[in-house]
CSV table of C-alpha atoms and ligand atoms in Angstrom, one decimal:
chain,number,residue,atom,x,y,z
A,1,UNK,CA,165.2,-81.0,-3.4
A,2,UNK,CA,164.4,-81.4,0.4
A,3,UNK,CA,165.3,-79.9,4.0
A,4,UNK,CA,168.4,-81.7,4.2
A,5,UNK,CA,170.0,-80.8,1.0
A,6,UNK,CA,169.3,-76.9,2.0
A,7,UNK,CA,170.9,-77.7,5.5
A,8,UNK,CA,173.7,-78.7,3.3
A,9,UNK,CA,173.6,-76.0,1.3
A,10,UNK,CA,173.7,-74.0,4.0
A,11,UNK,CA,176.6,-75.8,5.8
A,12,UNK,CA,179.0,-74.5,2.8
A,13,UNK,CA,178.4,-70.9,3.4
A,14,UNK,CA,177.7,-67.4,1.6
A,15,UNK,CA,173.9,-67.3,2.7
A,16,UNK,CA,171.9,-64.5,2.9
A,17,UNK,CA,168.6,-64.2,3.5
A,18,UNK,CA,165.9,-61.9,1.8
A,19,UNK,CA,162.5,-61.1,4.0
A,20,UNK,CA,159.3,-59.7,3.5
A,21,UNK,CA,155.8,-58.9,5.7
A,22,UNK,CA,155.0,-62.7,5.9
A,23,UNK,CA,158.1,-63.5,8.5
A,24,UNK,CA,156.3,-61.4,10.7
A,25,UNK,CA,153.1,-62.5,10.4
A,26,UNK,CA,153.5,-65.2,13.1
A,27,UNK,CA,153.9,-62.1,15.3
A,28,UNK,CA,150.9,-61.2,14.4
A,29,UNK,CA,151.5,-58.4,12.4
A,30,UNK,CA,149.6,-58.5,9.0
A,31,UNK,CA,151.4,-58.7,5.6
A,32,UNK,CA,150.0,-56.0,3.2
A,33,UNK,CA,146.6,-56.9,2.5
A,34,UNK,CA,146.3,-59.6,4.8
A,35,UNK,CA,142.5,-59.7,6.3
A,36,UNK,CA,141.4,-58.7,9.5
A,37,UNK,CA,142.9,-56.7,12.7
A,38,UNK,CA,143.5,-53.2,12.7
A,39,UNK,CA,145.0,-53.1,8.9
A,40,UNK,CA,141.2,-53.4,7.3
A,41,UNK,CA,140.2,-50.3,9.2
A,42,UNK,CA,143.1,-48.0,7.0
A,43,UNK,CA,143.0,-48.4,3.1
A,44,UNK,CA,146.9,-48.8,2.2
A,45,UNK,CA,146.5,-47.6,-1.4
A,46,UNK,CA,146.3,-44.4,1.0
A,47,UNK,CA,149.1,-44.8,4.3
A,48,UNK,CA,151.4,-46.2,2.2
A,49,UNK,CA,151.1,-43.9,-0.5
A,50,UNK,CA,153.5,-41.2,-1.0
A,51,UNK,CA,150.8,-39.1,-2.9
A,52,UNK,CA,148.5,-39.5,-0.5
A,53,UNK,CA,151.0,-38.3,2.3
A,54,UNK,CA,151.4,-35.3,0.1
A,55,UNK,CA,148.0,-34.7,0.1
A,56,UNK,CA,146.8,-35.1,3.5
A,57,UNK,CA,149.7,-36.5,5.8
A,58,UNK,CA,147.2,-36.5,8.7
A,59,UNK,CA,145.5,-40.3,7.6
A,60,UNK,CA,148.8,-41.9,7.6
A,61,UNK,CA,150.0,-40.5,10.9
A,62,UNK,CA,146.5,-41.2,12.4
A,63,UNK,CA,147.4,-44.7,11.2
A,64,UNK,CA,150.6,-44.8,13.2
A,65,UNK,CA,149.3,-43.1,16.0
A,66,UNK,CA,146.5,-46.1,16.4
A,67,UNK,CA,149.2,-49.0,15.5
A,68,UNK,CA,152.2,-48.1,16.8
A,69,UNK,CA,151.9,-49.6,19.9
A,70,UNK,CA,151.2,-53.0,18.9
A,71,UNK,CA,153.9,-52.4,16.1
A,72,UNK,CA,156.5,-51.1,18.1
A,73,UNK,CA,156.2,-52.2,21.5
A,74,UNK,CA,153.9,-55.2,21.6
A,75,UNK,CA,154.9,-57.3,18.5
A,76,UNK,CA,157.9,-59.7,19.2
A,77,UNK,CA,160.1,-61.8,17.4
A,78,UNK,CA,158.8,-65.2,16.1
A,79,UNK,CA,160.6,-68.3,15.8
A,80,UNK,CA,161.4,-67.4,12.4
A,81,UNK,CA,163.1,-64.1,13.2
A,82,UNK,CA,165.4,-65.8,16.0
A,83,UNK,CA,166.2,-68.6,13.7
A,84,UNK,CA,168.0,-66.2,11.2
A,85,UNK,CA,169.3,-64.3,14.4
A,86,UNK,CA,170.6,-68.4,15.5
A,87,UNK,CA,172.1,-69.2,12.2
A,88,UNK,CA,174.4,-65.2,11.8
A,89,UNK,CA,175.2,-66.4,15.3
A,90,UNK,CA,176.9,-69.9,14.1
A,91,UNK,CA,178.5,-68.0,11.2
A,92,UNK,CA,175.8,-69.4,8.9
A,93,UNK,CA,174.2,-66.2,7.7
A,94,UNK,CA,176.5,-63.6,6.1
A,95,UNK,CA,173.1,-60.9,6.0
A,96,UNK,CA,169.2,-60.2,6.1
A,97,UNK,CA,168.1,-58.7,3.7
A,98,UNK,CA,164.3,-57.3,4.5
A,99,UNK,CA,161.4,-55.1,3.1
A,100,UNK,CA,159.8,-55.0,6.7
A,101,UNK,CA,160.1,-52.0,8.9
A,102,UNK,CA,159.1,-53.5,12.3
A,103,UNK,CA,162.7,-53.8,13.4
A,104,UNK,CA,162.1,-57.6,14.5
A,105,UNK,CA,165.1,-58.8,12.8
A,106,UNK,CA,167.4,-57.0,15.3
A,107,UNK,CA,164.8,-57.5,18.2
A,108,UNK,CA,165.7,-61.2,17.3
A,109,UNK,CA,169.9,-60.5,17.7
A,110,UNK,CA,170.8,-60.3,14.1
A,111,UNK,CA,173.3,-58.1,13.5
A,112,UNK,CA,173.5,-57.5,9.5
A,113,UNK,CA,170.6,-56.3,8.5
A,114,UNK,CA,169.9,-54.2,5.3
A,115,UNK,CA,166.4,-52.4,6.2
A,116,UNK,CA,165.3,-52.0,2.2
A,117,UNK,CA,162.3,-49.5,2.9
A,118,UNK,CA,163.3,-48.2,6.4
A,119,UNK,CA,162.3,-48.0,9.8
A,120,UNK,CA,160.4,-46.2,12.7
A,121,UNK,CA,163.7,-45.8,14.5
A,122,UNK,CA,163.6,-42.8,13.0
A,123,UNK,CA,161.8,-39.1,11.5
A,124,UNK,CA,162.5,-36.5,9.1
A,125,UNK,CA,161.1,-32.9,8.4
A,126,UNK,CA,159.6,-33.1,4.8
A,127,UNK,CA,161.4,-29.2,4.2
A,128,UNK,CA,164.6,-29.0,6.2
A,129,UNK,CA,167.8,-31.1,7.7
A,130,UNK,CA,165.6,-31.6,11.0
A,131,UNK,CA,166.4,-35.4,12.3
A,132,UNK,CA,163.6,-36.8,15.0
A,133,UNK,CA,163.6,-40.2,17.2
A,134,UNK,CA,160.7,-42.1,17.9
A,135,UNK,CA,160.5,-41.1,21.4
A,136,UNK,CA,160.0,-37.0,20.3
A,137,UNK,CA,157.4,-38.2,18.1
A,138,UNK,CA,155.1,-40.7,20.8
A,139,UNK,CA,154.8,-37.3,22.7
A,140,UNK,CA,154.0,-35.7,19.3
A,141,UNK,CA,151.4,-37.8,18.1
A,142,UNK,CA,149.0,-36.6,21.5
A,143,UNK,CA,149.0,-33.4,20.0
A,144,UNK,CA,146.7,-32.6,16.9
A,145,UNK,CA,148.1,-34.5,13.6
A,146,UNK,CA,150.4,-34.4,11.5
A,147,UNK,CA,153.6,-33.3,13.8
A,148,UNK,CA,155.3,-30.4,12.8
A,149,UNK,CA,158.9,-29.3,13.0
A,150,UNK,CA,160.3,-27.7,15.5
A,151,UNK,CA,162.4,-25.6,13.2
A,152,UNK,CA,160.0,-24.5,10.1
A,153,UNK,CA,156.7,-25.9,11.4
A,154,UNK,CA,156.6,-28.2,8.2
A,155,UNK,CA,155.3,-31.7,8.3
A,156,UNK,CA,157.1,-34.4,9.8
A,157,UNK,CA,157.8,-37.8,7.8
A,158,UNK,CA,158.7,-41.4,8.8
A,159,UNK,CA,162.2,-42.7,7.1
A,160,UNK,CA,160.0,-45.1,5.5
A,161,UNK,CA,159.9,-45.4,1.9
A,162,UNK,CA,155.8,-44.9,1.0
A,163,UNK,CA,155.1,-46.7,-2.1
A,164,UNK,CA,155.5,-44.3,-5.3
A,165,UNK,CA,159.1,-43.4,-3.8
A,166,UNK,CA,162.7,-45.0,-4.9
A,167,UNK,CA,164.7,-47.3,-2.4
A,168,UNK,CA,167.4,-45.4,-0.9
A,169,UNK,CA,170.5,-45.6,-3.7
A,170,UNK,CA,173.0,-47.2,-1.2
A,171,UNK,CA,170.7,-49.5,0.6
A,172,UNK,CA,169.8,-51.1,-2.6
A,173,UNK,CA,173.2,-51.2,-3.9
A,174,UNK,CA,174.5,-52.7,-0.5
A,175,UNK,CA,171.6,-55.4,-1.4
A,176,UNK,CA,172.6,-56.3,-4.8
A,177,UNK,CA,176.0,-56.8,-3.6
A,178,UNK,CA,175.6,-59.3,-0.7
A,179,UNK,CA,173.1,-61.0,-3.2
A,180,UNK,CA,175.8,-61.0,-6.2
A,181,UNK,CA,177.9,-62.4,-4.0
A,182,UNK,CA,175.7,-64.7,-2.1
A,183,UNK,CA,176.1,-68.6,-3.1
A,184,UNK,CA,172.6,-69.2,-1.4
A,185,UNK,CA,169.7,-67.0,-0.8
A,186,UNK,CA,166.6,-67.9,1.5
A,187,UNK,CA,163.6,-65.8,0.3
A,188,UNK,CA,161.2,-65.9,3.5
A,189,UNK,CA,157.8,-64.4,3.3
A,190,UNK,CA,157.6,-62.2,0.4
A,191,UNK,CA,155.2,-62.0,-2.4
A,192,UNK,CA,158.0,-60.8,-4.9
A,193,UNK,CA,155.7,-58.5,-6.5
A,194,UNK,CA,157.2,-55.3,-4.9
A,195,UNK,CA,160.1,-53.9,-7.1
A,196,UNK,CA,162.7,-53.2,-7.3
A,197,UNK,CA,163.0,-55.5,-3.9
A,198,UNK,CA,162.1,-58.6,-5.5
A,199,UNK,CA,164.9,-57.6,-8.1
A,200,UNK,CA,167.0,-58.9,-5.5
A,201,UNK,CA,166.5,-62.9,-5.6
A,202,UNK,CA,167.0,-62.1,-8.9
A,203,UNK,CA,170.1,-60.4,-9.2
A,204,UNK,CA,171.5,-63.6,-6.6
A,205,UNK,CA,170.3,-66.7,-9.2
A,206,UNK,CA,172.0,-64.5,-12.3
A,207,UNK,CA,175.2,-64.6,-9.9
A,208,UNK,CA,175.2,-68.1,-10.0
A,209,UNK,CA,173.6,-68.7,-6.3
A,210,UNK,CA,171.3,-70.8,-5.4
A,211,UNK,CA,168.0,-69.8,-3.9
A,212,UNK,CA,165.1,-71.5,-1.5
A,213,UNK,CA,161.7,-69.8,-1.2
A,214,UNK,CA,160.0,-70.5,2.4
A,215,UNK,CA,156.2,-68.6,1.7
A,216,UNK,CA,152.9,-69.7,2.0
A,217,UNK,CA,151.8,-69.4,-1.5
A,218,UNK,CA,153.3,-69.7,-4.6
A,219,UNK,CA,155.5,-66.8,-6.2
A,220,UNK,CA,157.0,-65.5,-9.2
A,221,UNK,CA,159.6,-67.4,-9.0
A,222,UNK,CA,159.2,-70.2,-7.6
A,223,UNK,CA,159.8,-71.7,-11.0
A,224,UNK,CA,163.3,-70.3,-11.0
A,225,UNK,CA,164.2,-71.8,-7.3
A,226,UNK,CA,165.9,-74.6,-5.8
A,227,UNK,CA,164.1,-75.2,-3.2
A,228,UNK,CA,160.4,-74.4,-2.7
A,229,UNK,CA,157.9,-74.7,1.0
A,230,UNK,CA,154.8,-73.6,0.5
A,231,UNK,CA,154.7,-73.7,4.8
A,232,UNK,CA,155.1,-71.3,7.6
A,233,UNK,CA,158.2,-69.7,7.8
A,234,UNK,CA,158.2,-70.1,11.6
A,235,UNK,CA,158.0,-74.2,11.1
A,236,UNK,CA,160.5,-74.6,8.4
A,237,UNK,CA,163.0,-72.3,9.8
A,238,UNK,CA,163.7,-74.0,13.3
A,239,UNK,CA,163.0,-77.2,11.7
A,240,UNK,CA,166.5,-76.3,9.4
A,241,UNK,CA,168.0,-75.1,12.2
A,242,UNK,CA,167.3,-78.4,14.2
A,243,UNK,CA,170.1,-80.5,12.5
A,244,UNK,CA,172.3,-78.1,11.6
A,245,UNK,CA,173.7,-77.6,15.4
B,301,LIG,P1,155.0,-59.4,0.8
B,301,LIG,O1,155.1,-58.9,-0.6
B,301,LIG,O2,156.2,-59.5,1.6
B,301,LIG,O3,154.0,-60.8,0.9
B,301,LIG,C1,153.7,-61.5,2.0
B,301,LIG,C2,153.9,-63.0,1.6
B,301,LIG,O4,154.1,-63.7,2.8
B,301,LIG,C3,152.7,-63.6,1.0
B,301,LIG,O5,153.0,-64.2,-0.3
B,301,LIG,C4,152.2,-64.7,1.9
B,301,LIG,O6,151.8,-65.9,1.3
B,301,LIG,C5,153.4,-65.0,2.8
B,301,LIG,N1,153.2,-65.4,4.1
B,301,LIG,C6,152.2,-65.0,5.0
B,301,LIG,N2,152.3,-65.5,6.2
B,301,LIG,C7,153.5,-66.3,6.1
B,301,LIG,C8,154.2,-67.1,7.1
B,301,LIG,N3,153.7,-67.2,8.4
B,301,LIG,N4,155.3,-67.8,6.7
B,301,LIG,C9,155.7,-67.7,5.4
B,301,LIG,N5,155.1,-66.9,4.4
B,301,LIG,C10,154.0,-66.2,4.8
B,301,LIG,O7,154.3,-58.4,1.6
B,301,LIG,P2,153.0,-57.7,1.2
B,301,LIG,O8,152.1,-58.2,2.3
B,301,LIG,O9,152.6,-57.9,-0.2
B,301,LIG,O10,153.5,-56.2,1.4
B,301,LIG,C11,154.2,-55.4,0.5
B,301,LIG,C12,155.2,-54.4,1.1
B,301,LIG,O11,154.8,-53.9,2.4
B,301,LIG,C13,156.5,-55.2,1.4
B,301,LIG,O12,157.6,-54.2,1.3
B,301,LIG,C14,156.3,-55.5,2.8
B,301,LIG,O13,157.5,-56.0,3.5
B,301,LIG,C15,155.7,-54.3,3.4
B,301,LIG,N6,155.1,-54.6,4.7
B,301,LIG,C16,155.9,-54.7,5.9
B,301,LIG,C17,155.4,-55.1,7.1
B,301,LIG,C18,156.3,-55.2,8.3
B,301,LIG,O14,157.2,-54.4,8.5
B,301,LIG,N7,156.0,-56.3,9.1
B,301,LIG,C19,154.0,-55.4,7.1
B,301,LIG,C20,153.2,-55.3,6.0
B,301,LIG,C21,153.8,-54.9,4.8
B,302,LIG,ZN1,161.9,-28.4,9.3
């Protein structure tokens, strides 16, 4: 099957699209245990850890304090991410689904996004009700680490979800649904080894859709797919939006 069959596909509706750390890596922030830049000097098995976070929460927010501004103010959308944002614009795209947290998606102008482990947008107190925005916690982060609560002086946490912790119920719910009911889903940049994410391509091809995997190397299911480019997501993306308007 080839680009202009998925443009077809495409044309006929019910597509939503399902993205993990590679769509952002042409803004040149590193998937997982990609090589090189700032990610080699932290060990994930320990910031993204929630039993590490229990045990000392300082590495992790020493981590953000030393990333955040490339993450949050310096990385911008690629031409992948305003591809996605072009095609919800033409009515194309129904959702993103995505396992990133850098917020590029809506940087980009998409609308329906379904952030699957969170975002920086937002903090929590690890103890009580206490609700933090970013901008309390840049001035927080000068201080010595971890921040602390206003309120009970406990430990402040991103609304992340560290690895070792379940997916929000109603996000993931909310993900099953628009895949159940999806007729085509665009997997972009994910390994599919994280679960239950990955469940979701899943859950779409048992609903009868249809499903195209734009990633750089092979996955899991790749087998199972319709469509398969083993290319950068920010060349095949523009290059199916190209003849499509
Ligand atoms: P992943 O499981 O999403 O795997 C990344 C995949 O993207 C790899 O298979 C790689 O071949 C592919 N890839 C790399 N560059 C690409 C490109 N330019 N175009 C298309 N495909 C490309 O992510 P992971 O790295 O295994 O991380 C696991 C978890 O951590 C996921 O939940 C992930 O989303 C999250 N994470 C998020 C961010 C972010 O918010 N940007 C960054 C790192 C990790
Ligand atoms: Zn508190």
């Amino acid at each position: 099957m080839n680009i202009t069959s998925l443009r077809a596909a495409i044309r006929a509706g019910g597509v939503v699209a399902f993205t993990g750390a590679g769509v952002s890596e042409e803004s040149g922030i590193p998937t997982y245990r990609g090589t090189g830049g700032f990610w080699t000097s932290y060990d994930p098995d320990k910031y993204a850890s929630i039993d590490y976070f229990q045990q000392d929460p300082s590495y992790f927010w020493a981590f953000f304090r030393d990333t955040r501004r490339f993450l949050i103010h310096e990385a911008k959308p690629n031409a992948a991410h305003k591809s996605l944002a072009n095609l919800e614009e033409l009515g194309l795209l129904d959702a993103v689904i995505t396992q990133n947290i850098d917020g590029l998606h809506q940087a980009a102008g998409n609308k329906h996004v379904v952030e699957l482990h969170g975002s920086y947008q937002k903090f929590s107190c690890t103890k009580c009700d206490a609700v933090y925005p970013l901008a309390h916690i840049e001035r927080e982060i000068e201080k010595p680490l971890p921040p602390q609560c206003i309120e009970c002086d406990s430990v402040i946490r991103p609304d992340i979800v560290f690895f070792g912790e379940m997916l929000p119920p109603d996000k993931l719910e909310k993900a099953y649904q628009l895949a159940s009911q999806s007729k085509l889903i665009l997997m972009i940049g994910s390994s599919l080894v994280v679960y239950p994410a990955a469940q979701v391509p899943h859950v779409a091809k048992q609903s009868g859709a249809r499903l195209a995997i734009i990633n750089l190397e092979p996955t899991p299911l790749d087998d199972f797919a319709d469509w398969v480019f083993h290319e950068k997501a920010g060349i095949v993306l523009p290059e199916l939006l190209e003849y499509l308007t």
